[in-house]
């Protein structure tokens, strides 16, 4: 009986060593590796729970921070340190992120960003829509420094450009702000001849390449998703009224 089974066993052994089985094994290994990489990336992303509020001085970051947390208006002054708090983004309070308001002063903003950038799930870059035309070069310079940072490029946190102070008549629209920022960032990309240094002090190895070489820069070319929203931390009715942060709040739900 054993002798009768031997030919069948030999045929089975040959099948197991055949090209079809090998292809299946290779495919299974590839799936397993892909799954492990996905779990690793997801694990790293889930460990990043911070939403950083960045921007120049007087852009309205601190009032925006206060409005998101309490809904109430409060008088603010230029920050010299960071402030952080847990923000519940869902109606059932089960999902939250850590909002971190970073100083906007030129001598402080990069050192505080250096401290918190690795924990950033998302970045809210707040722009003063009223002063934008006057400050566009400074805004673009700071944003450029953020976008060429090696950690930010690697982690690719979601980025929202919050065009604040829309309650003021002279405020620039989000569309105009986007167009002007793209133009200024393109100019910076072209004119920077020296290798830029990232916030962690390491050189990127050559001129910063925002977007695609040989094409004018636009935000769609970045590794992270970039959105623009118009908002008003003060609100159209001033201190007694409510802030207009609906677009920002919806975005926070998406990125949480």
mmCIF file of N, CA, C and O in Angstrom, residues 129 160-166 171-177 228-232 244-248:
data_model
loop_
_atom_site.group_PDB
_atom_site.id
_atom_site.type_symbol
_atom_site.label_atom_id
_atom_site.label_comp_id
_atom_site.label_asym_id
_atom_site.label_seq_id
_atom_site.Cartn_x
_atom_site.Cartn_y
_atom_site.Cartn_z
ATOM 1 N N UNK A 129 -5.731 88.082 7.270
ATOM 2 C CA UNK A 129 -6.223 88.411 5.932
ATOM 3 C C UNK A 129 -6.253 89.907 5.667
ATOM 4 O O UNK A 129 -6.265 90.333 4.506
ATOM 5 N N UNK A 160 -3.599 73.276 6.868
ATOM 6 C CA UNK A 160 -4.699 74.188 6.602
ATOM 7 C C UNK A 160 -4.183 75.618 6.696
ATOM 8 O O UNK A 160 -3.572 75.998 7.693
ATOM 9 N N UNK A 161 -4.416 76.400 5.655
ATOM 10 C CA UNK A 161 -4.122 77.824 5.702
ATOM 11 C C UNK A 161 -5.413 78.512 6.121
ATOM 12 O O UNK A 161 -6.379 78.568 5.346
ATOM 13 N N UNK A 162 -5.449 78.986 7.372
ATOM 14 C CA UNK A 162 -6.652 79.612 7.923
ATOM 15 C C UNK A 162 -6.573 81.115 7.703
ATOM 16 O O UNK A 162 -5.777 81.804 8.352
ATOM 17 N N UNK A 163 -7.380 81.615 6.782
ATOM 18 C CA UNK A 163 -7.382 83.045 6.433
ATOM 19 C C UNK A 163 -8.294 83.770 7.417
ATOM 20 O O UNK A 163 -9.514 83.867 7.219
ATOM 21 N N UNK A 164 -7.701 84.266 8.495
ATOM 22 C CA UNK A 164 -8.432 84.814 9.632
ATOM 23 C C UNK A 164 -8.821 86.281 9.412
ATOM 24 O O UNK A 164 -8.352 86.923 8.475
ATOM 25 N N UNK A 165 -9.675 86.774 10.284
ATOM 26 C CA UNK A 165 -10.137 88.175 10.309
ATOM 27 C C UNK A 165 -10.993 88.522 9.091
ATOM 28 O O UNK A 165 -10.967 89.643 8.590
ATOM 29 N N UNK A 166 -11.776 87.546 8.645
ATOM 30 C CA UNK A 166 -12.653 87.780 7.501
ATOM 31 C C UNK A 166 -13.832 88.682 7.837
ATOM 32 O O UNK A 166 -14.582 89.083 6.940
ATOM 33 N N UNK A 171 -10.383 92.548 4.375
ATOM 34 C CA UNK A 171 -9.755 91.220 4.386
ATOM 35 C C UNK A 171 -9.645 90.658 2.968
ATOM 36 O O UNK A 171 -10.566 90.782 2.164
ATOM 37 N N UNK A 172 -8.506 90.032 2.673
ATOM 38 C CA UNK A 172 -8.295 89.383 1.376
ATOM 39 C C UNK A 172 -8.939 87.998 1.395
ATOM 40 O O UNK A 172 -8.987 87.328 2.415
ATOM 41 N N UNK A 173 -9.406 87.581 0.248
ATOM 42 C CA UNK A 173 -10.072 86.279 0.150
ATOM 43 C C UNK A 173 -9.058 85.139 0.205
ATOM 44 O O UNK A 173 -7.870 85.331 -0.070
ATOM 45 N N UNK A 174 -9.544 83.960 0.526
ATOM 46 C CA UNK A 174 -8.677 82.779 0.566
ATOM 47 C C UNK A 174 -8.069 82.506 -0.806
ATOM 48 O O UNK A 174 -6.910 82.100 -0.912
ATOM 49 N N UNK A 175 -8.843 82.740 -1.862
ATOM 50 C CA UNK A 175 -8.344 82.483 -3.221
ATOM 51 C C UNK A 175 -7.174 83.399 -3.546
ATOM 52 O O UNK A 175 -6.136 82.956 -4.081
ATOM 53 N N UNK A 176 -7.304 84.693 -3.222
ATOM 54 C CA UNK A 176 -6.221 85.632 -3.493
ATOM 55 C C UNK A 176 -4.993 85.292 -2.654
ATOM 56 O O UNK A 176 -3.858 85.341 -3.149
ATOM 57 N N UNK A 177 -5.211 84.940 -1.389
ATOM 58 C CA UNK A 177 -4.101 84.586 -0.504
ATOM 59 C C UNK A 177 -3.366 83.360 -1.038
ATOM 60 O O UNK A 177 -2.135 83.305 -1.046
ATOM 61 N N UNK A 228 -7.434 75.548 2.125
ATOM 62 C CA UNK A 228 -7.601 76.935 2.554
ATOM 63 C C UNK A 228 -9.018 77.113 3.090
ATOM 64 O O UNK A 228 -9.968 76.528 2.566
ATOM 65 N N UNK A 229 -9.144 77.926 4.132
ATOM 66 C CA UNK A 229 -10.465 78.208 4.678
ATOM 67 C C UNK A 229 -10.498 79.650 5.158
ATOM 68 O O UNK A 229 -9.495 80.184 5.634
ATOM 69 N N UNK A 230 -11.630 80.290 4.992
ATOM 70 C CA UNK A 230 -11.827 81.636 5.523
ATOM 71 C C UNK A 230 -12.492 81.525 6.889
ATOM 72 O O UNK A 230 -13.412 80.727 7.082
ATOM 73 N N UNK A 231 -12.026 82.320 7.842
ATOM 74 C CA UNK A 231 -12.564 82.243 9.195
ATOM 75 C C UNK A 231 -12.422 83.584 9.902
ATOM 76 O O UNK A 231 -11.753 84.496 9.410
ATOM 77 N N UNK A 232 -13.043 83.675 11.059
ATOM 78 C CA UNK A 232 -12.927 84.877 11.878
ATOM 79 C C UNK A 232 -13.007 84.475 13.337
ATOM 80 O O UNK A 232 -14.062 84.058 13.821
ATOM 81 N N UNK A 244 -16.591 82.786 13.665
ATOM 82 C CA UNK A 244 -16.942 82.081 12.431
ATOM 83 C C UNK A 244 -15.822 81.082 12.139
ATOM 84 O O UNK A 244 -14.866 81.391 11.439
ATOM 85 N N UNK A 245 -15.962 79.892 12.708
ATOM 86 C CA UNK A 245 -14.912 78.869 12.596
ATOM 87 C C UNK A 245 -15.439 77.556 12.031
ATOM 88 O O UNK A 245 -14.807 76.507 12.195
ATOM 89 N N UNK A 246 -16.570 77.609 11.359
ATOM 90 C CA UNK A 246 -17.204 76.374 10.887
ATOM 91 C C UNK A 246 -16.290 75.572 9.970
ATOM 92 O O UNK A 246 -16.157 74.359 10.112
ATOM 93 N N UNK A 247 -15.644 76.255 9.012
ATOM 94 C CA UNK A 247 -14.760 75.544 8.093
ATOM 95 C C UNK A 247 -13.575 74.909 8.805
ATOM 96 O O UNK A 247 -13.190 73.777 8.501
ATOM 97 N N UNK A 248 -13.018 75.617 9.767
ATOM 98 C CA UNK A 248 -11.894 75.084 10.544
ATOM 99 C C UNK A 248 -12.331 73.889 11.380
ATOM 100 O O UNK A 248 -11.626 72.870 11.449
#
